CSV table of C-alpha atoms in Angstrom, one decimal:
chain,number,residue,atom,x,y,z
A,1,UNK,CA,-67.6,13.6,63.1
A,2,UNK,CA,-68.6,10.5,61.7
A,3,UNK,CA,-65.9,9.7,58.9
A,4,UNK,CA,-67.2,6.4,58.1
A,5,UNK,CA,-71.0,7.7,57.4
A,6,UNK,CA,-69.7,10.4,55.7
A,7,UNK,CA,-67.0,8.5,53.2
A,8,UNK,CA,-70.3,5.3,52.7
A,9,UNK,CA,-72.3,8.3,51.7
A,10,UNK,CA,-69.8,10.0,49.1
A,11,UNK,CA,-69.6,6.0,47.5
A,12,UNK,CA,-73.2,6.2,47.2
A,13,UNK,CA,-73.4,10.0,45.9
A,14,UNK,CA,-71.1,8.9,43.2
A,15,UNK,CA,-73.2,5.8,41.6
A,16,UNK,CA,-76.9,7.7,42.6
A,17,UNK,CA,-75.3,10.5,40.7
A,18,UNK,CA,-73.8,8.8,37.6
A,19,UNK,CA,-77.0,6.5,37.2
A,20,UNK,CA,-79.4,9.5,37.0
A,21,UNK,CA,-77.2,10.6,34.2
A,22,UNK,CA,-77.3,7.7,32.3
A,23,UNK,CA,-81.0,6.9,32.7
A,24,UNK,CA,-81.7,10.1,31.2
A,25,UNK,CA,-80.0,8.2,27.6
A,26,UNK,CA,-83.1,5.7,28.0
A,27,UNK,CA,-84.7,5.0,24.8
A,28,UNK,CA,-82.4,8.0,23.4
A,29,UNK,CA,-79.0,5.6,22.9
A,30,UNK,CA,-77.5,5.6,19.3
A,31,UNK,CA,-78.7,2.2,19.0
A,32,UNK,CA,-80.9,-0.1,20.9
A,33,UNK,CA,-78.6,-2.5,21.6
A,34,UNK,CA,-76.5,0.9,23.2
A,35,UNK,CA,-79.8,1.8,24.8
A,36,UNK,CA,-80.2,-1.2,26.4
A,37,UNK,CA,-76.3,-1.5,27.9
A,38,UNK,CA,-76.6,2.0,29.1
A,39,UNK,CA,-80.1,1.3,30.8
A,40,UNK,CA,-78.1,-2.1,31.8
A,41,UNK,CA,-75.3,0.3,33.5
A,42,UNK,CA,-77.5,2.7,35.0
A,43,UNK,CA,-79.3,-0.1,37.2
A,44,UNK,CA,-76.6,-1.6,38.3
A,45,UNK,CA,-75.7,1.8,39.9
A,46,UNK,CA,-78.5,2.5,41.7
A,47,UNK,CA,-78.4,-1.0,42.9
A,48,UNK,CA,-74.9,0.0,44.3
A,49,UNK,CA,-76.1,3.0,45.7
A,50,UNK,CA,-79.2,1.3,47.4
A,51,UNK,CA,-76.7,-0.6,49.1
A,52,UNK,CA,-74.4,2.0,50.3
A,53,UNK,CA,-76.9,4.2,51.4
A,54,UNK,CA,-78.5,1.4,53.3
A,55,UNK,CA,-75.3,1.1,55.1
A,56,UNK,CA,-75.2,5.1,55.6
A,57,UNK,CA,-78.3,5.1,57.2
A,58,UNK,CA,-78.0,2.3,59.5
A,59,UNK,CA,-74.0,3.8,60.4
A,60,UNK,CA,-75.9,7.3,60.8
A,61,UNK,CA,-78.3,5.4,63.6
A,62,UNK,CA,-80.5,8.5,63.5
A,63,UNK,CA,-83.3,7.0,61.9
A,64,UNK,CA,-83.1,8.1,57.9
A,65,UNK,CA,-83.4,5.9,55.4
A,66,UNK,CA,-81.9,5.2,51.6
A,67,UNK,CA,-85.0,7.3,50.4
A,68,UNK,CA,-84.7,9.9,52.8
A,69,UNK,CA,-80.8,10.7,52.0
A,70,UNK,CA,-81.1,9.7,48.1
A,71,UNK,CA,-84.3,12.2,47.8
A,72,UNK,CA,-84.1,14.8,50.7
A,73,UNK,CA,-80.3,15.8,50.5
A,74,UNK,CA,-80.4,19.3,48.9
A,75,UNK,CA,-76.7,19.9,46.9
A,76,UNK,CA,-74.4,20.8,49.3
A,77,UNK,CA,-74.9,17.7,51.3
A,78,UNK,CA,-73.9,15.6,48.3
A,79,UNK,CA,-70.4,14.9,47.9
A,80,UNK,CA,-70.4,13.1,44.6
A,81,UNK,CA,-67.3,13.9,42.4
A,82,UNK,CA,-68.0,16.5,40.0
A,83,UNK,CA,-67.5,14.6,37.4
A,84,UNK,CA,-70.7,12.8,37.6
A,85,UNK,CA,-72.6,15.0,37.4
A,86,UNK,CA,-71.6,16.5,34.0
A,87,UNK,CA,-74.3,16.9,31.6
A,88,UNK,CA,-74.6,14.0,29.5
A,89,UNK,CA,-74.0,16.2,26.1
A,90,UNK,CA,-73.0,13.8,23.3
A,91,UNK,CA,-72.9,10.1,23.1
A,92,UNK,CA,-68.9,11.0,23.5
A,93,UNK,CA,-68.7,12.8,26.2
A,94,UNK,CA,-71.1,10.4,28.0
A,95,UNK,CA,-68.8,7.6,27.1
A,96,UNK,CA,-65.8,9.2,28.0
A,97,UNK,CA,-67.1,10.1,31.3
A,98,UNK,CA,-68.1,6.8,32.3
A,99,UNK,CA,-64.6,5.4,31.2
A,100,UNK,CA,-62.8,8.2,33.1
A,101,UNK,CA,-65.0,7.0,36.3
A,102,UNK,CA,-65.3,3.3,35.7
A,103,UNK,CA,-61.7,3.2,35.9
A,104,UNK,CA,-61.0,5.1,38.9
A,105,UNK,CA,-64.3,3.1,40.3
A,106,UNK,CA,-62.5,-0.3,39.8
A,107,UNK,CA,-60.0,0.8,41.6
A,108,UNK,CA,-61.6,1.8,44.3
A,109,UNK,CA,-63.6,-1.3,44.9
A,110,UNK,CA,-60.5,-3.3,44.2
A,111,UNK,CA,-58.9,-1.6,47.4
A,112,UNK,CA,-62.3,-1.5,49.4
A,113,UNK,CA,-62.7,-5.4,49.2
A,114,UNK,CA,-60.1,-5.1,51.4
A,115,UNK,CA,-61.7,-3.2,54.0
A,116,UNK,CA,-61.6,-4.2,57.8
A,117,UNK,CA,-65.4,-3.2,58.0
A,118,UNK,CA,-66.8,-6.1,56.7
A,119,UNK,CA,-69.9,-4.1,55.2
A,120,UNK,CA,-67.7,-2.3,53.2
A,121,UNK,CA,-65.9,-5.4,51.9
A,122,UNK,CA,-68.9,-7.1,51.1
A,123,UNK,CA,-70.9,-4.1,49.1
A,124,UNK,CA,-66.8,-3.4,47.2
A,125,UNK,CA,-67.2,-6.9,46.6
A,126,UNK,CA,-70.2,-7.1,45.0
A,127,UNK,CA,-70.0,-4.4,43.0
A,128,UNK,CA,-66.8,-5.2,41.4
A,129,UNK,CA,-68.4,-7.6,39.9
A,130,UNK,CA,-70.4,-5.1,37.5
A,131,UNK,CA,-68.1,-2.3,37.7
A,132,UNK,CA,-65.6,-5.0,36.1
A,133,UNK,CA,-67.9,-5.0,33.1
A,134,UNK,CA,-68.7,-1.6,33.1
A,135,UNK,CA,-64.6,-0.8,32.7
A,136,UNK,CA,-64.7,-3.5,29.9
A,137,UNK,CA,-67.5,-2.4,27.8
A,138,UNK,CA,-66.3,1.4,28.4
A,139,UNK,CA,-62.7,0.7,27.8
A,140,UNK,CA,-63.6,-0.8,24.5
A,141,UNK,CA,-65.9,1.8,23.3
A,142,UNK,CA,-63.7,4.6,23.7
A,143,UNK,CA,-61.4,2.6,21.6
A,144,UNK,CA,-63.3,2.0,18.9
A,145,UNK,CA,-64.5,5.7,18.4
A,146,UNK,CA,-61.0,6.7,19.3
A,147,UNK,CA,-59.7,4.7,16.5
A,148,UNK,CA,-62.9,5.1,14.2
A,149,UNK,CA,-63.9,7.9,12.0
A,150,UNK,CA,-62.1,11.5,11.7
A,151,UNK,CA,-65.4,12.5,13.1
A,152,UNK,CA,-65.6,10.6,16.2
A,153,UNK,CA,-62.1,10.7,16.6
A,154,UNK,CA,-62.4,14.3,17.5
A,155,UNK,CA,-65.5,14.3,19.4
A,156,UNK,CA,-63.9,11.7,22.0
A,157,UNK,CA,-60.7,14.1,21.9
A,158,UNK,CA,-62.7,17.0,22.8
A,159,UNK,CA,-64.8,14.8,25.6
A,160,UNK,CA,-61.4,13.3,26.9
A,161,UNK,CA,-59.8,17.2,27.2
A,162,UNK,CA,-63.9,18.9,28.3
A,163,UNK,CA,-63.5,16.6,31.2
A,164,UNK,CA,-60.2,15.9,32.2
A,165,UNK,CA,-60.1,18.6,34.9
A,166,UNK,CA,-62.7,16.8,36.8
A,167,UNK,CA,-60.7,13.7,37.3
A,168,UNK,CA,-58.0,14.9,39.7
A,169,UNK,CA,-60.7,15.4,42.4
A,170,UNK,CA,-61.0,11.2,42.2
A,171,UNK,CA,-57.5,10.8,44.1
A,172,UNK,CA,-57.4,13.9,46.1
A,173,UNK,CA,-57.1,13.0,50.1
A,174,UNK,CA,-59.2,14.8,52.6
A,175,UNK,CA,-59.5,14.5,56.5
A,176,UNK,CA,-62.2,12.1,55.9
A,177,UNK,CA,-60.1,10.2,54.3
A,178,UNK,CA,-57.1,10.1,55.9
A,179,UNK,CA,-59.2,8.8,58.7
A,180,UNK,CA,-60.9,6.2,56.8
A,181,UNK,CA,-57.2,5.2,55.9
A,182,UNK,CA,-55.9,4.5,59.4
A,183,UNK,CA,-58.8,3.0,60.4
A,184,UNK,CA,-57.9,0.4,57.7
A,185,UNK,CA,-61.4,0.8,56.5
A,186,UNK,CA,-60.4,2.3,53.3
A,187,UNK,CA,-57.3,3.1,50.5
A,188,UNK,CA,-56.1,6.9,50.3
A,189,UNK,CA,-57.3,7.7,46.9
A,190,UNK,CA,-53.7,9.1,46.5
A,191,UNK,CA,-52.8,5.8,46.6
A,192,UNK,CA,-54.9,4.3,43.9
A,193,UNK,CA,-53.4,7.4,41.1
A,194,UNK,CA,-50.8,4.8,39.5
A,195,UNK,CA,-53.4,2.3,39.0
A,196,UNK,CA,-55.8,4.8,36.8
A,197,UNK,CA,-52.9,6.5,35.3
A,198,UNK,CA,-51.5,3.4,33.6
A,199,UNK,CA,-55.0,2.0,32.3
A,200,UNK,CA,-56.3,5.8,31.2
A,201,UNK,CA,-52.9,5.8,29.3
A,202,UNK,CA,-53.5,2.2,27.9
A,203,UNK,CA,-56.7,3.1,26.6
A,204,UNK,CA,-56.2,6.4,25.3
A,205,UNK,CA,-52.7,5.4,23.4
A,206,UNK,CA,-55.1,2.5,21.5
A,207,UNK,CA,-57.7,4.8,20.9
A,208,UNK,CA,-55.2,7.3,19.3
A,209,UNK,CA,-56.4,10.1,21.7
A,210,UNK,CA,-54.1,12.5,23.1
A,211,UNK,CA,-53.4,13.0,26.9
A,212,UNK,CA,-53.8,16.0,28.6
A,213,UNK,CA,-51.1,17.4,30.4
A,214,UNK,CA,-50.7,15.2,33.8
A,215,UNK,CA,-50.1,18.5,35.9
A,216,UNK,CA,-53.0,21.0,34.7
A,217,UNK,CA,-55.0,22.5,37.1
A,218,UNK,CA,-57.7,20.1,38.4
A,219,UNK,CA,-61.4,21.4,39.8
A,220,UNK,CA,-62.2,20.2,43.1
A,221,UNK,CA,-65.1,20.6,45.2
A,222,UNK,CA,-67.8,17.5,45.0
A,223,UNK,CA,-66.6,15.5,48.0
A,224,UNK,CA,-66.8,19.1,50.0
A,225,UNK,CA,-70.9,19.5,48.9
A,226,UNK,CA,-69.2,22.3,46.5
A,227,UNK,CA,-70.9,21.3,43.2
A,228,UNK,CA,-71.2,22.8,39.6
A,229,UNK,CA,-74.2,24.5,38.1
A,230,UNK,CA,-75.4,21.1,37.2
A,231,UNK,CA,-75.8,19.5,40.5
A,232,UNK,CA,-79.1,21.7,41.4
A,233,UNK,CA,-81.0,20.7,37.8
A,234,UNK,CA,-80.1,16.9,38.6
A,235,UNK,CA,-81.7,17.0,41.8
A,236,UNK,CA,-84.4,19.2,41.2
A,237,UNK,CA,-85.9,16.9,38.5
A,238,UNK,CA,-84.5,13.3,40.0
A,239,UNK,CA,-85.8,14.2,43.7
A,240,UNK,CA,-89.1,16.2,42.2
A,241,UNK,CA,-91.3,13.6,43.4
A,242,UNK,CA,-91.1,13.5,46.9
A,243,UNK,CA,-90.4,17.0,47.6
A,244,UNK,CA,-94.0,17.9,45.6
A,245,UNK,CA,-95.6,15.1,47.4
A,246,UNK,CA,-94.1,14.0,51.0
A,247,UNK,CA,-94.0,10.3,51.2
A,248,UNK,CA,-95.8,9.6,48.3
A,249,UNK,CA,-95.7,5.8,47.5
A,250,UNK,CA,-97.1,3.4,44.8
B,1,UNK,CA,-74.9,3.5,13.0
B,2,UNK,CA,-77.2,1.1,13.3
B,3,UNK,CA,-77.2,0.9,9.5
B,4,UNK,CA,-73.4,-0.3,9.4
B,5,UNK,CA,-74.2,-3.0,11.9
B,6,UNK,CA,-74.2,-6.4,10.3
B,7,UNK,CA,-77.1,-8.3,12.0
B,8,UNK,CA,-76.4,-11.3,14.7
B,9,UNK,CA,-77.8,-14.4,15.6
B,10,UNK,CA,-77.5,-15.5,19.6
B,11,UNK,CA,-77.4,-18.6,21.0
B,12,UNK,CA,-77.5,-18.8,25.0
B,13,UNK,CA,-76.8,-22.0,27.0
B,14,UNK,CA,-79.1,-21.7,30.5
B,15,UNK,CA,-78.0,-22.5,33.7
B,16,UNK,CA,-79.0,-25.9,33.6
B,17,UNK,CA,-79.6,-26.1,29.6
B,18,UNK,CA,-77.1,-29.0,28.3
B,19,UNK,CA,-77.8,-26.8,24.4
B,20,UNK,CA,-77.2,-23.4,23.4
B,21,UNK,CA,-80.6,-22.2,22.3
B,22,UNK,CA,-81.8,-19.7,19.7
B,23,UNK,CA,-82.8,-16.6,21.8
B,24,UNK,CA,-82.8,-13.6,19.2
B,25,UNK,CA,-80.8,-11.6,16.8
B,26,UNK,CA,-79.1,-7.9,17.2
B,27,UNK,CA,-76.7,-5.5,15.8
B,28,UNK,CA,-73.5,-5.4,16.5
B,29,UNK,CA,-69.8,-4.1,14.1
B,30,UNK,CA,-68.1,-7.3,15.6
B,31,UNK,CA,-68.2,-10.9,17.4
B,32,UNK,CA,-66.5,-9.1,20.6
B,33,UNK,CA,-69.5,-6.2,20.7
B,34,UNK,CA,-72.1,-8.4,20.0
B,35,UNK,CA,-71.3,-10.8,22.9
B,36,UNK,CA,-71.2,-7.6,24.6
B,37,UNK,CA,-74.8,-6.8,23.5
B,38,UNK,CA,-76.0,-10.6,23.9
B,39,UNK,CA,-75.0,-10.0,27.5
B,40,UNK,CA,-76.8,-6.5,27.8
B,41,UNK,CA,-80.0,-7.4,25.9
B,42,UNK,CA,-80.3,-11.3,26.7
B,43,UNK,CA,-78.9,-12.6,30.0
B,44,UNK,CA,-79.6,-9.9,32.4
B,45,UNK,CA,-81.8,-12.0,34.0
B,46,UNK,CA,-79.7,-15.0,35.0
B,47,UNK,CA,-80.8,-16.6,31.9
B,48,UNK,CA,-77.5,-18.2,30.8
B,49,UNK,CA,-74.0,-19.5,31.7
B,50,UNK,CA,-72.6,-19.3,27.4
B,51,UNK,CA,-73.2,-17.1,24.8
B,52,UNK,CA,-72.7,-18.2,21.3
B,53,UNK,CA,-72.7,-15.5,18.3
B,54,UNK,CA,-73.1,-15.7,14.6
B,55,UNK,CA,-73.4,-13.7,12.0
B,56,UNK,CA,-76.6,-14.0,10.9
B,57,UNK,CA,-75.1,-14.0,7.2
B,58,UNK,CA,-73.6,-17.7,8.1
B,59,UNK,CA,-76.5,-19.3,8.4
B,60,UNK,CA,-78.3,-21.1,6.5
B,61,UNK,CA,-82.2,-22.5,6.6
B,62,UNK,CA,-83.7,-25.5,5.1
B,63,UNK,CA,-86.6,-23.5,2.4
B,64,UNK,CA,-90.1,-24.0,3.6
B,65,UNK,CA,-90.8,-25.7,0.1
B,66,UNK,CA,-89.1,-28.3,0.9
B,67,UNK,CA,-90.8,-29.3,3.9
B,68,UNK,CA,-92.6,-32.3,2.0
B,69,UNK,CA,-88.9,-33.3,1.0
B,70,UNK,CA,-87.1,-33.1,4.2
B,71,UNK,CA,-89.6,-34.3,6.8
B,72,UNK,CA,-92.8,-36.1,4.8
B,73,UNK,CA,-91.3,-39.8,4.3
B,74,UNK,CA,-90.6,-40.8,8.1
B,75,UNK,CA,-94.3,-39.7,9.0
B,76,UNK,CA,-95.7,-42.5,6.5
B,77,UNK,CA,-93.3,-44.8,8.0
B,78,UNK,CA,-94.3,-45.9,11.2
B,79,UNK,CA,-91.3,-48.7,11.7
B,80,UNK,CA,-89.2,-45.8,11.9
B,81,UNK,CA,-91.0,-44.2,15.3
B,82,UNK,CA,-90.1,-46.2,18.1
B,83,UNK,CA,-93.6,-46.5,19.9
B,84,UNK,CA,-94.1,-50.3,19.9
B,85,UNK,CA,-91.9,-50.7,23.1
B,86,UNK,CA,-93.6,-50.8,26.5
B,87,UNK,CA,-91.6,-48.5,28.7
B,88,UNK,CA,-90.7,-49.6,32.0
B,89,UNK,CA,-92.9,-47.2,34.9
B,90,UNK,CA,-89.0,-46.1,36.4
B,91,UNK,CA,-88.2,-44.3,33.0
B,92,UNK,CA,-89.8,-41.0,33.2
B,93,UNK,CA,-88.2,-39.0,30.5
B,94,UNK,CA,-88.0,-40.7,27.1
């Protein structure tokens, strides 16, 4: 078992995942200004996920590339959250999505600077530096519809309580990383549960949303290759490409 | 949405720009937002280091009929340019 290869891989699973999501909003945002963040967003997440898979593939030493894990994985060997991979459904539900994740994400990144592999610290590092924006800009979004119309109020309620039980899976510990942890390569995402909890509470108490109960039952499955009916569609249109036609360049 | 959005005027100071510089206009409900949007739409490029917004309500231009007003009486008054100096080879810039 390779736990490192396999934990670099889930990182990169998560931000390929999320950013074919949110390209999918391109030039249908609310606004252009909206457009263009989200568009903004979604690039800097592949560009994280270039990296990690980079690092995959060389830690893997068995001669695949980024393209060849990003495009030739079929659903059970992704082990994204299952949160990602959500449908996009309103402007809401994206946003509150991305807020739930950019949170946890921060977190991560924060711990993984501190990594002992120094390829790890230095991808955490660098992507903190957008992910610190991304919580920013997604913190004060949900917010201001939070706290705006009776309209949006509700549809960010309904969002927040749609997909809160795919938020537990975030800080759930599994062999792989329980291994990563005593290597000192990387946090138990156990450990990093406080963290979210406090800043999820922050934001939703300004944004006058209610909290779902803390201890209801949370589905779990991504990080196992265990996905929900979404996770075929995604790949089947993000990855049609080069299944169709094999090495096809331009 | 877009409707409610008051319209704003950005001003971005480049790397090695000593000025903030006119670079476009967008929507935004608030200063906070639209610095958020000046950074999304206009300095994803590593085009600046400051980003100054105003609403595009607080400005105020000079009316093109008064061009002859404001700018006409230096141009007939060639004292005023200071071209009658030789510069020096070392100054490059003036």
């Amino acid at each position: 078992m390779n736990h490192k290869f396999d934990y670099v891989l889930r990182l990169a699973d998560n931000v390929m995942v999320l950013s074919q999501r949110l390209s999918q909003w391109c030039g249908k945002g609310p606004a252009l200004e909206e457009d263009m963040a989200l568009t903004n967003v979604a690039l800097d997440l592949i560009g994280q996920a270039r990296l990690w898979y980079s690092y995959a593939a060389e830690l893997e030493g068995k001669g695949r590339t980024e393209d060849d894990l990003a495009f030739l994985r079929d659903a059970h060997d992704f082990h994204n959250f299952l949160l990602l991979e959500q449908l996009n459904g309103t402007y809401a539900d994206t946003l509150m999505r991305q807020f739930l994740f950019d949170t946890g994400h921060y977190h991560y990144l924060q711990a993984l600077k501190q990594s002992t592999d120094q390829q790890i610290a230095a991808i955490a590092e660098k992507s903190l530096k957008e992910v610190t924006y991304h919580l920013r800009r997604s913190s004060d979004l949900v917010v201001r519809l939070g706290d705006g119309t009776e309209l949006s109020r509700k549809m960010m309620q309904t969002a927040l309580e749609e997909l809160w039980p795919f938020t537990g899976e975030m800080f759930m510990d599994d062999e792989v990383d329980v291994a990563m942890q005593a290597a000192g390569f990387a946090p138990l995402p156990s450990a990093l549960k406080a963290a979210w909890d406090t800043h999820v509470a922050d934001v939703m108490h300004a944004a006058t949303l209610r909290l779902p109960d803390a201890n209801s039952w949370m589905q779990k499955g991504g990080k196992q290759g265990v996905h929900t009916e979404h996770m075929g569609y995604l790949l089947a249109e993000m990855q049609f490409l080069q299944r169709a036609y094999p090495g096809a360049q331009w | 949405m877009s409707k409610e959005w008051p319209l704003w005027e950005v001003f971005i100071r480049s790397q090695h720009g000593l000025a903030h510089k006119h670079v476009g206009s967008l929507h935004a409900p608030d200063a906070e937002m639209a610095i958020n949007h000046a950074r999304d739409v206009y300095t994803r490029r590593n085009e600046g280091v400051s980003i100054w917004v105003a609403r595009a309500g607080d400005i105020f231009a000079s009316s093109p009929g008064d061009k002859e007003a404001l700018f006409e009486p230096s141009n007939s008054k060639v004292y005023r340019h200071p071209t009658f100096f030789p510069i020096p080879d070392e100054v490059k810039n003036l």
